[in-house]
Amino acid sequence: MPSPELAGLAASIDRIWDAGETSDHARALVERVLTLLDRGEIRVAEKTGGTWTVNEWIKKAVLLHFRLSPAQTLRAGDLEWHDKIPLKTGFEAAGVRAVPVATVRRGAFIEPGVVLMPSFVNIGARIGEGTMIDTWATVGSCAQVGRRCHVSGGVGIGGVLEPVQARPVIIEDDVFVGARCEVAEGVLVEEGAVLAMGCFVGASTKIFDAERGCALEPGRIPARAVCVPGTLPAGDGTHGTCAIIVKKRRDAKTDARTALNELLR
Ligand SMILES: CC(C)(COP(=O)(O)OP(=O)(O)OC[C@H]1O[C@@H](n2cnc3c(N)ncnc32)[C@H](O)[C@@H]1OP(=O)(O)O)[C@@H](O)C(=O)NCCC(=O)NCCS
């Protein structure tokens, strides 16, 4: 059950959204949502009773922020930007290691023990304890990344703001996303799954379980599946298209190859 404050805030955001309100009061309420997001006290998507649900009102608040806030000049030493969202600060107090030039926008929440190599994390995203976001990886707006994950170099985790009811990409706990993978369009990667280097997964990407000999529903990588990029024939047999192939379930060998060296943390 949401607290009375959250229930009231959700109702106000829905009203501001529907009425197209642009008052200072509206701006203050949107700002309050961003503060709660930034502190990790609310989240865009959460798992309750085994199912992920999207808090649409929070996504609405993030979108409203773009409408209601003017861009401002942001500075770090001699570097300068011009944007509507300030950068997140306070990594030391949060127990997060952020390597220069890791960039996190305010309204993203990073749990303690996360390592951010030079990477980008967008507003509304959430990164769980002990996860590493490796060099030049991007975590899109509202994407949810679980605990003890490795999001390898150059990975793209797609963001989603519109439509508001759209589910963000969700990477559950203990997932390994290999270098240069792209996961987009609300795909759910379940606990402990492994995506080998170069897997591209969207809502329409075909997924074939080679271990069990069957096609799987698109948009969901099953728990502990070890996936590699492959091809599957098109319906008329004239060509093949890129697909995800589940080769096996995670085993000790996979664990050894995907373990992060503790020294790197
Ligand atoms: C997925 C991975 C961890 C291998 O896991 P594994 O459990 O050791 O896999 P195996 O070697 O037992 O291979 C199982 C099957 O998958 C295939 N396979 C494994 N990795 C593959 C890859 N990257 N591409 C295509 N096929 C692959 C193997 O050929 C084998 O196929 P077979 O059963 O037909 O012989 C490894 O390929 C990988 O992608 N590592 C990540 C590297 C990386 O991104 N590092 C981070 C840098 S920042």
mmCIF file of C-alpha atoms and ligand atoms in Angstrom:
data_model
loop_
_atom_site.group_PDB
_atom_site.id
_atom_site.type_symbol
_atom_site.label_atom_id
_atom_site.label_comp_id
_atom_site.label_asym_id
_atom_site.label_seq_id
_atom_site.Cartn_x
_atom_site.Cartn_y
_atom_site.Cartn_z
ATOM 1 C CA MET A 1 0.000 0.000 0.000
ATOM 2 C CA PRO A 2 1.475 3.408 -0.922
ATOM 3 C CA SER A 3 1.775 5.952 1.909
ATOM 4 C CA PRO A 4 -0.798 8.778 1.977
ATOM 5 C CA GLU A 5 1.921 11.157 0.685
ATOM 6 C CA LEU A 6 2.677 8.923 -2.307
ATOM 7 C CA ALA A 7 -1.000 8.309 -3.078
ATOM 8 C CA GLY A 8 -1.617 12.071 -2.997
ATOM 9 C CA LEU A 9 1.465 12.763 -5.115
ATOM 10 C CA ALA A 10 0.413 10.152 -7.700
ATOM 11 C CA ALA A 11 -3.072 11.668 -7.953
ATOM 12 C CA SER A 12 -1.621 15.184 -8.331
ATOM 13 C CA ILE A 13 0.801 14.092 -11.063
ATOM 14 C CA ASP A 14 -2.042 12.398 -12.976
ATOM 15 C CA ARG A 15 -4.088 15.589 -12.687
ATOM 16 C CA ILE A 16 -1.192 17.832 -13.825
ATOM 17 C CA TRP A 17 -0.573 15.463 -16.741
ATOM 18 C CA ASP A 18 -4.214 15.468 -17.851
ATOM 19 C CA ALA A 19 -4.708 19.235 -17.404
ATOM 20 C CA GLY A 20 -1.380 20.258 -18.969
ATOM 21 C CA GLU A 21 -0.767 22.399 -15.875
ATOM 22 C CA THR A 22 2.421 24.497 -15.838
ATOM 23 C CA SER A 23 2.151 26.344 -12.498
ATOM 24 C CA ASP A 24 4.925 26.699 -9.920
ATOM 25 C CA HIS A 25 2.962 24.291 -7.711
ATOM 26 C CA ALA A 26 3.040 21.682 -10.496
ATOM 27 C CA ARG A 27 6.773 22.219 -10.922
ATOM 28 C CA ALA A 28 7.322 21.745 -7.162
ATOM 29 C CA LEU A 29 5.381 18.460 -7.139
ATOM 30 C CA VAL A 30 7.343 17.133 -10.106
ATOM 31 C CA GLU A 31 10.534 18.183 -8.356
ATOM 32 C CA ARG A 32 9.432 16.241 -5.255
ATOM 33 C CA VAL A 33 8.997 13.077 -7.383
ATOM 34 C CA LEU A 34 12.495 13.519 -8.810
ATOM 35 C CA THR A 35 13.914 13.906 -5.302
ATOM 36 C CA LEU A 36 12.227 10.673 -4.146
ATOM 37 C CA LEU A 37 13.505 8.876 -7.283
ATOM 38 C CA ASP A 38 16.995 10.242 -6.744
ATOM 39 C CA ARG A 39 16.991 8.919 -3.156
ATOM 40 C CA GLY A 40 15.661 5.536 -4.229
ATOM 41 C CA GLU A 41 12.514 5.929 -2.138
ATOM 42 C CA ILE A 42 10.296 5.253 -5.158
ATOM 43 C CA ARG A 43 11.009 3.415 -8.410
ATOM 44 C CA VAL A 44 9.599 3.344 -11.927
ATOM 45 C CA ALA A 45 9.047 -0.423 -11.952
ATOM 46 C CA GLU A 46 8.901 -2.910 -9.090
ATOM 47 C CA LYS A 47 8.440 -6.644 -8.665
ATOM 48 C CA THR A 48 5.548 -7.603 -6.442
ATOM 49 C CA GLY A 49 4.364 -11.181 -6.093
ATOM 50 C CA GLY A 50 6.685 -12.288 -8.921
ATOM 51 C CA THR A 51 5.343 -9.765 -11.450
ATOM 52 C CA TRP A 52 6.856 -6.489 -12.596
ATOM 53 C CA THR A 53 4.520 -3.509 -12.541
ATOM 54 C CA VAL A 54 5.203 -0.025 -13.902
ATOM 55 C CA ASN A 55 4.361 3.043 -11.829
ATOM 56 C CA GLU A 56 3.073 5.126 -14.716
ATOM 57 C CA TRP A 57 2.659 8.262 -12.616
ATOM 58 C CA ILE A 58 6.402 8.343 -11.925
ATOM 59 C CA LYS A 59 7.184 8.133 -15.647
ATOM 60 C CA LYS A 60 4.668 10.932 -16.203
ATOM 61 C CA ALA A 61 6.511 13.061 -13.624
ATOM 62 C CA VAL A 62 9.829 12.466 -15.410
ATOM 63 C CA LEU A 63 8.273 13.536 -18.721
ATOM 64 C CA LEU A 64 6.610 16.544 -17.067
ATOM 65 C CA HIS A 65 9.988 17.599 -15.756
ATOM 66 C CA PHE A 66 11.184 18.083 -19.340
ATOM 67 C CA ARG A 67 8.118 20.232 -20.088
ATOM 68 C CA LEU A 68 8.250 22.312 -16.910
ATOM 69 C CA SER A 69 11.977 22.897 -16.419
ATOM 70 C CA PRO A 70 14.104 25.247 -18.501
ATOM 71 C CA ALA A 71 17.591 24.173 -19.532
ATOM 72 C CA GLN A 72 20.374 25.602 -17.374
ATOM 73 C CA THR A 73 24.095 25.878 -17.734
ATOM 74 C CA LEU A 74 25.919 23.150 -15.809
ATOM 75 C CA ARG A 75 29.636 23.393 -15.074
ATOM 76 C CA ALA A 76 32.432 21.129 -13.893
ATOM 77 C CA GLY A 77 35.725 23.005 -13.942
ATOM 78 C CA ASP A 78 36.190 24.211 -17.496
ATOM 79 C CA LEU A 79 33.605 21.785 -18.857
ATOM 80 C CA GLU A 80 30.137 23.123 -19.595
ATOM 81 C CA TRP A 81 26.772 21.716 -20.646
ATOM 82 C CA HIS A 82 23.281 23.136 -21.153
ATOM 83 C CA ASP A 83 20.512 20.822 -19.974
ATOM 84 C CA LYS A 84 17.235 20.470 -18.107
ATOM 85 C CA ILE A 85 18.452 17.869 -15.631
ATOM 86 C CA PRO A 86 21.399 18.409 -13.281
ATOM 87 C CA LEU A 87 23.954 15.701 -12.690
ATOM 88 C CA LYS A 88 23.689 13.361 -9.737
ATOM 89 C CA THR A 89 26.163 14.026 -6.944
ATOM 90 C CA GLY A 90 27.120 12.472 -3.594
ATOM 91 C CA PHE A 91 28.690 9.185 -4.773
ATOM 92 C CA GLU A 92 31.092 8.943 -1.823
ATOM 93 C CA ALA A 93 28.298 9.197 0.738
ATOM 94 C CA ALA A 94 26.237 6.700 -1.282
ATOM 95 C CA GLY A 95 29.093 4.140 -1.283
ATOM 96 C CA VAL A 96 29.336 4.189 -5.071
ATOM 97 C CA ARG A 97 32.610 4.222 -7.012
ATOM 98 C CA ALA A 98 32.320 6.417 -10.077
ATOM 99 C CA VAL A 99 35.306 6.552 -12.413
ATOM 100 C CA PRO A 100 35.803 9.798 -14.368
ATOM 101 C CA VAL A 101 33.827 10.528 -16.677
ATOM 102 C CA ALA A 102 30.909 8.390 -15.463
ATOM 103 C CA THR A 103 27.786 10.501 -15.904
ATOM 104 C CA VAL A 104 24.579 9.997 -13.964
ATOM 105 C CA ARG A 105 21.600 12.306 -14.255
ATOM 106 C CA ARG A 106 19.660 13.350 -11.176
ATOM 107 C CA GLY A 107 16.632 11.130 -10.648
ATOM 108 C CA ALA A 108 18.585 7.908 -11.188
ATOM 109 C CA PHE A 109 19.215 5.806 -8.082
ATOM 110 C CA ILE A 110 22.428 3.860 -7.537
ATOM 111 C CA GLU A 111 22.690 1.422 -4.625
ATOM 112 C CA PRO A 112 25.877 1.097 -2.523
ATOM 113 C CA GLY A 113 28.712 -1.013 -3.881
ATOM 114 C CA VAL A 114 27.991 -0.172 -7.515
ATOM 115 C CA VAL A 115 31.007 0.549 -9.735
ATOM 116 C CA LEU A 116 30.416 2.965 -12.571
ATOM 117 C CA MET A 117 33.162 2.873 -15.169
ATOM 118 C CA PRO A 118 33.010 5.797 -17.653
ATOM 119 C CA SER A 119 29.382 5.245 -18.598
ATOM 120 C CA PHE A 120 26.029 7.014 -18.749
ATOM 121 C CA VAL A 121 22.973 6.432 -16.540
ATOM 122 C CA ASN A 122 19.800 8.315 -17.388
ATOM 123 C CA ILE A 123 16.987 9.724 -15.251
ATOM 124 C CA GLY A 124 14.630 7.221 -13.585
ATOM 125 C CA ALA A 125 17.083 4.341 -13.959
ATOM 126 C CA ARG A 126 17.968 2.191 -10.976
ATOM 127 C CA ILE A 127 21.101 0.104 -10.443
ATOM 128 C CA GLY A 128 21.259 -2.566 -7.739
ATOM 129 C CA GLU A 129 23.954 -3.185 -5.143
ATOM 130 C CA GLY A 130 27.267 -4.635 -6.301
ATOM 131 C CA THR A 131 26.573 -4.186 -10.021
ATOM 132 C CA MET A 132 29.269 -3.000 -12.411
ATOM 133 C CA ILE A 133 28.375 -0.722 -15.294
ATOM 134 C CA ASP A 134 31.408 -1.071 -17.520
ATOM 135 C CA THR A 135 33.108 1.348 -19.890
ATOM 136 C CA TRP A 136 30.873 3.157 -22.396
ATOM 137 C CA ALA A 137 27.794 1.251 -21.351
ATOM 138 C CA THR A 138 24.577 3.276 -21.321
ATOM 139 C CA VAL A 139 21.618 2.655 -19.057
ATOM 140 C CA GLY A 140 18.560 4.335 -20.546
ATOM 141 C CA SER A 141 15.852 6.321 -18.796
ATOM 142 C CA CYS A 142 13.857 4.285 -16.275
ATOM 143 C CA ALA A 143 15.744 1.025 -17.015
ATOM 144 C CA GLN A 144 15.991 -1.245 -13.966
ATOM 145 C CA VAL A 145 19.209 -3.170 -13.386
ATOM 146 C CA GLY A 146 19.359 -5.641 -10.500
ATOM 147 C CA ARG A 147 22.012 -6.560 -7.959
ATOM 148 C CA ARG A 148 25.411 -8.171 -8.677
ATOM 149 C CA CYS A 149 25.016 -7.737 -12.441
ATOM 150 C CA HIS A 150 27.805 -7.029 -14.904
ATOM 151 C CA VAL A 151 26.773 -4.708 -17.706
ATOM 152 C CA SER A 152 29.865 -5.033 -19.897
ATOM 153 C CA GLY A 153 31.694 -2.565 -22.072
ATOM 154 C CA GLY A 154 29.690 -0.764 -24.728
ATOM 155 C CA VAL A 155 26.345 -2.298 -23.754
ATOM 156 C CA GLY A 156 23.175 -0.363 -24.508
ATOM 157 C CA ILE A 157 20.286 -0.826 -22.125
ATOM 158 C CA GLY A 158 17.384 0.922 -23.804
ATOM 159 C CA GLY A 159 15.408 3.597 -22.056
ATOM 160 C CA VAL A 160 11.710 4.164 -22.282
ATOM 161 C CA LEU A 161 9.604 7.142 -21.325
ATOM 162 C CA GLU A 162 6.800 7.073 -23.873
ATOM 163 C CA PRO A 163 4.222 5.650 -24.042
ATOM 164 C CA VAL A 164 3.868 6.017 -20.288
ATOM 165 C CA GLN A 165 2.431 2.550 -19.812
ATOM 166 C CA ALA A 166 5.406 0.954 -21.617
ATOM 167 C CA ARG A 167 7.557 -1.208 -19.402
ATOM 168 C CA PRO A 168 11.232 -0.260 -19.193
ATOM 169 C CA VAL A 169 13.982 -2.766 -19.832
ATOM 170 C CA ILE A 170 14.391 -4.878 -16.704
ATOM 171 C CA ILE A 171 17.609 -6.730 -15.922
ATOM 172 C CA GLU A 172 17.059 -8.882 -12.832
ATOM 173 C CA ASP A 173 19.677 -9.836 -10.209
ATOM 174 C CA ASP A 174 22.914 -11.698 -11.093
ATOM 175 C CA VAL A 175 22.624 -11.164 -14.846
ATOM 176 C CA PHE A 176 25.689 -10.943 -17.101
ATOM 177 C CA VAL A 177 25.313 -8.777 -20.206
ATOM 178 C CA GLY A 178 28.293 -9.342 -22.519
ATOM 179 C CA ALA A 179 30.182 -6.647 -24.354
ATOM 180 C CA ARG A 180 28.314 -4.619 -26.989
ATOM 181 C CA CYS A 181 24.898 -6.191 -26.345
ATOM 182 C CA GLU A 182 21.800 -4.063 -26.923
ATOM 183 C CA VAL A 183 18.670 -4.752 -24.885
ATOM 184 C CA ALA A 184 15.695 -2.539 -25.693
ATOM 185 C CA GLU A 185 11.901 -2.227 -25.936
ATOM 186 C CA GLY A 186 10.990 -3.398 -22.441
ATOM 187 C CA VAL A 187 12.726 -6.762 -22.658
ATOM 188 C CA LEU A 188 12.870 -8.656 -19.354
ATOM 189 C CA VAL A 189 16.126 -10.495 -18.620
ATOM 190 C CA GLU A 190 15.417 -12.856 -15.748
ATOM 191 C CA GLU A 191 17.674 -13.687 -12.812
ATOM 192 C CA GLY A 192 21.085 -15.139 -13.524
ATOM 193 C CA ALA A 193 20.738 -15.078 -17.327
ATOM 194 C CA VAL A 194 23.860 -14.610 -19.481
ATOM 195 C CA LEU A 195 23.934 -12.741 -22.777
ATOM 196 C CA ALA A 196 27.139 -13.491 -24.693
ATOM 197 C CA MET A 197 28.927 -10.677 -26.477
ATOM 198 C CA GLY A 198 26.916 -8.977 -29.182
ATOM 199 C CA CYS A 199 23.352 -10.100 -28.419
ATOM 200 C CA PHE A 200 20.735 -7.681 -29.780
ATOM 201 C CA VAL A 201 17.343 -8.185 -28.139
ATOM 202 C CA GLY A 202 14.163 -6.214 -28.747
ATOM 203 C CA ALA A 203 10.488 -7.004 -28.310
ATOM 204 C CA SER A 204 10.304 -8.783 -31.704
ATOM 205 C CA THR A 205 13.629 -10.627 -31.656
ATOM 206 C CA LYS A 206 13.042 -14.369 -32.036
ATOM 207 C CA ILE A 207 14.358 -16.491 -29.181
ATOM 208 C CA PHE A 208 15.057 -20.192 -29.697
ATOM 209 C CA ASP A 209 15.882 -22.608 -26.897
ATOM 210 C CA ALA A 210 18.363 -24.980 -28.553
ATOM 211 C CA GLU A 211 18.787 -26.977 -25.346
ATOM 212 C CA ARG A 212 15.080 -27.819 -25.189
ATOM 213 C CA GLY A 213 14.361 -27.575 -28.937
ATOM 214 C CA CYS A 214 11.576 -24.998 -28.820
ATOM 215 C CA ALA A 215 10.823 -21.375 -29.664
ATOM 216 C CA LEU A 216 10.321 -19.088 -26.672
ATOM 217 C CA GLU A 217 8.050 -16.073 -26.323
ATOM 218 C CA PRO A 218 9.837 -12.924 -27.510
ATOM 219 C CA GLY A 219 10.699 -10.197 -25.018
ATOM 220 C CA ARG A 220 11.748 -12.445 -22.139
ATOM 221 C CA ILE A 221 15.121 -14.092 -21.549
ATOM 222 C CA PRO A 222 14.522 -16.974 -19.111
ATOM 223 C CA ALA A 223 16.355 -17.232 -15.789
ATOM 224 C CA ARG A 224 19.890 -18.690 -16.030
ATOM 225 C CA ALA A 225 19.687 -19.045 -19.839
ATOM 226 C CA VAL A 226 23.061 -18.746 -21.594
ATOM 227 C CA CYS A 227 22.247 -16.878 -24.807
ATOM 228 C CA VAL A 228 24.369 -16.320 -27.886
ATOM 229 C CA PRO A 229 23.684 -14.338 -31.044
ATOM 230 C CA GLY A 230 22.477 -16.506 -33.925
ATOM 231 C CA THR A 231 20.042 -16.636 -36.826
ATOM 232 C CA LEU A 232 16.694 -18.270 -37.487
ATOM 233 C CA PRO A 233 15.040 -18.820 -40.878
ATOM 234 C CA ALA A 234 12.236 -16.456 -41.889
ATOM 235 C CA GLY A 235 8.777 -18.015 -42.289
ATOM 236 C CA ASP A 236 9.075 -18.306 -46.095
ATOM 237 C CA GLY A 237 12.612 -19.708 -45.904
ATOM 238 C CA THR A 238 14.048 -17.039 -48.229
ATOM 239 C CA HIS A 239 16.420 -15.594 -45.639
ATOM 240 C CA GLY A 240 17.539 -15.724 -42.032
ATOM 241 C CA THR A 241 17.176 -13.025 -39.401
ATOM 242 C CA CYS A 242 19.200 -12.291 -36.295
ATOM 243 C CA ALA A 243 17.954 -14.187 -33.277
ATOM 244 C CA ILE A 244 18.884 -15.137 -29.753
ATOM 245 C CA ILE A 245 19.798 -18.777 -29.204
ATOM 246 C CA VAL A 246 19.649 -20.275 -25.714
ATOM 247 C CA LYS A 247 22.520 -22.776 -25.756
ATOM 248 C CA LYS A 248 22.247 -24.098 -22.228
ATOM 249 C CA ARG A 249 21.560 -23.118 -18.628
ATOM 250 C CA ARG A 250 24.305 -21.418 -16.689
ATOM 251 C CA ASP A 251 26.890 -23.852 -15.258
ATOM 252 C CA ALA A 252 30.173 -23.664 -13.318
ATOM 253 C CA LYS A 253 32.105 -22.902 -16.525
ATOM 254 C CA THR A 254 29.841 -19.989 -17.353
ATOM 255 C CA ASP A 255 30.157 -18.707 -13.785
ATOM 256 C CA ALA A 256 33.960 -18.831 -14.055
ATOM 257 C CA ARG A 257 33.949 -16.910 -17.346
ATOM 258 C CA THR A 258 31.565 -14.236 -16.205
ATOM 259 C CA ALA A 259 32.842 -13.666 -12.653
ATOM 260 C CA LEU A 260 34.089 -10.190 -11.912
ATOM 261 C CA ASN A 261 37.468 -9.938 -10.305
ATOM 262 C CA GLU A 262 36.858 -8.605 -6.792
ATOM 263 C CA LEU A 263 40.006 -6.509 -7.151
ATOM 264 C CA LEU A 264 38.260 -4.434 -9.791
ATOM 265 C CA ARG A 265 35.603 -3.314 -7.351
HETATM 266 C C1 LIG B 1 28.767 -16.621 -22.949
HETATM 267 C C2 LIG B 1 30.199 -16.866 -22.532
HETATM 268 C C3 LIG B 1 30.375 -16.393 -21.106
HETATM 269 C C4 LIG B 1 30.539 -18.351 -22.650
HETATM 270 O O1 LIG B 1 29.845 -19.105 -21.668
HETATM 271 P P1 LIG B 1 30.207 -20.654 -21.466
HETATM 272 O O2 LIG B 1 29.243 -21.197 -20.468
HETATM 273 O O3 LIG B 1 31.659 -20.800 -21.185
HETATM 274 O O4 LIG B 1 29.878 -21.220 -22.924
HETATM 275 P P2 LIG B 1 30.542 -22.486 -23.651
HETATM 276 O O5 LIG B 1 31.929 -22.163 -24.074
HETATM 277 O O6 LIG B 1 30.326 -23.711 -22.803
HETATM 278 O O7 LIG B 1 29.673 -22.577 -24.949
HETATM 279 C C5 LIG B 1 28.364 -23.139 -24.992
HETATM 280 C C6 LIG B 1 27.895 -23.071 -26.434
HETATM 281 O O8 LIG B 1 27.672 -21.689 -26.771
HETATM 282 C C7 LIG B 1 28.490 -21.300 -27.876
HETATM 283 N N1 LIG B 1 29.014 -19.960 -27.578
HETATM 284 C C8 LIG B 1 29.580 -19.555 -26.427
HETATM 285 N N2 LIG B 1 29.891 -18.266 -26.512
HETATM 286 C C9 LIG B 1 29.501 -17.839 -27.726
HETATM 287 C C10 LIG B 1 29.582 -16.606 -28.393
HETATM 288 N N3 LIG B 1 30.120 -15.539 -27.805
HETATM 289 N N4 LIG B 1 29.072 -16.532 -29.633
HETATM 290 C C11 LIG B 1 28.523 -17.609 -30.226
HETATM 291 N N5 LIG B 1 28.437 -18.824 -29.637
HETATM 292 C C12 LIG B 1 28.934 -18.929 -28.408
HETATM 293 C C13 LIG B 1 29.625 -22.302 -27.910
HETATM 294 O O9 LIG B 1 30.172 -22.398 -29.207
HETATM 295 C C14 LIG B 1 28.925 -23.554 -27.468
HETATM 296 O O10 LIG B 1 28.180 -24.050 -28.581
HETATM 297 P P3 LIG B 1 27.981 -25.649 -28.834
HETATM 298 O O11 LIG B 1 27.230 -26.131 -27.616
HETATM 299 O O12 LIG B 1 27.210 -25.692 -30.089
HETATM 300 O O13 LIG B 1 29.345 -26.209 -28.916
HETATM 301 C C15 LIG B 1 31.218 -16.121 -23.468
HETATM 302 O O14 LIG B 1 31.048 -16.535 -24.810
HETATM 303 C C16 LIG B 1 31.044 -14.615 -23.445
HETATM 304 O O15 LIG B 1 30.258 -14.039 -24.167
HETATM 305 N N6 LIG B 1 31.820 -13.966 -22.571
HETATM 306 C C17 LIG B 1 31.646 -12.561 -22.320
HETATM 307 C C18 LIG B 1 32.853 -11.747 -22.725
HETATM 308 C C19 LIG B 1 32.612 -10.314 -22.375
HETATM 309 O O16 LIG B 1 31.683 -9.707 -22.870
HETATM 310 N N7 LIG B 1 33.414 -9.795 -21.428
HETATM 311 C C20 LIG B 1 33.190 -8.494 -20.862
HETATM 312 C C21 LIG B 1 34.132 -7.471 -21.432
HETATM 313 S S1 LIG B 1 33.818 -5.870 -20.724
#
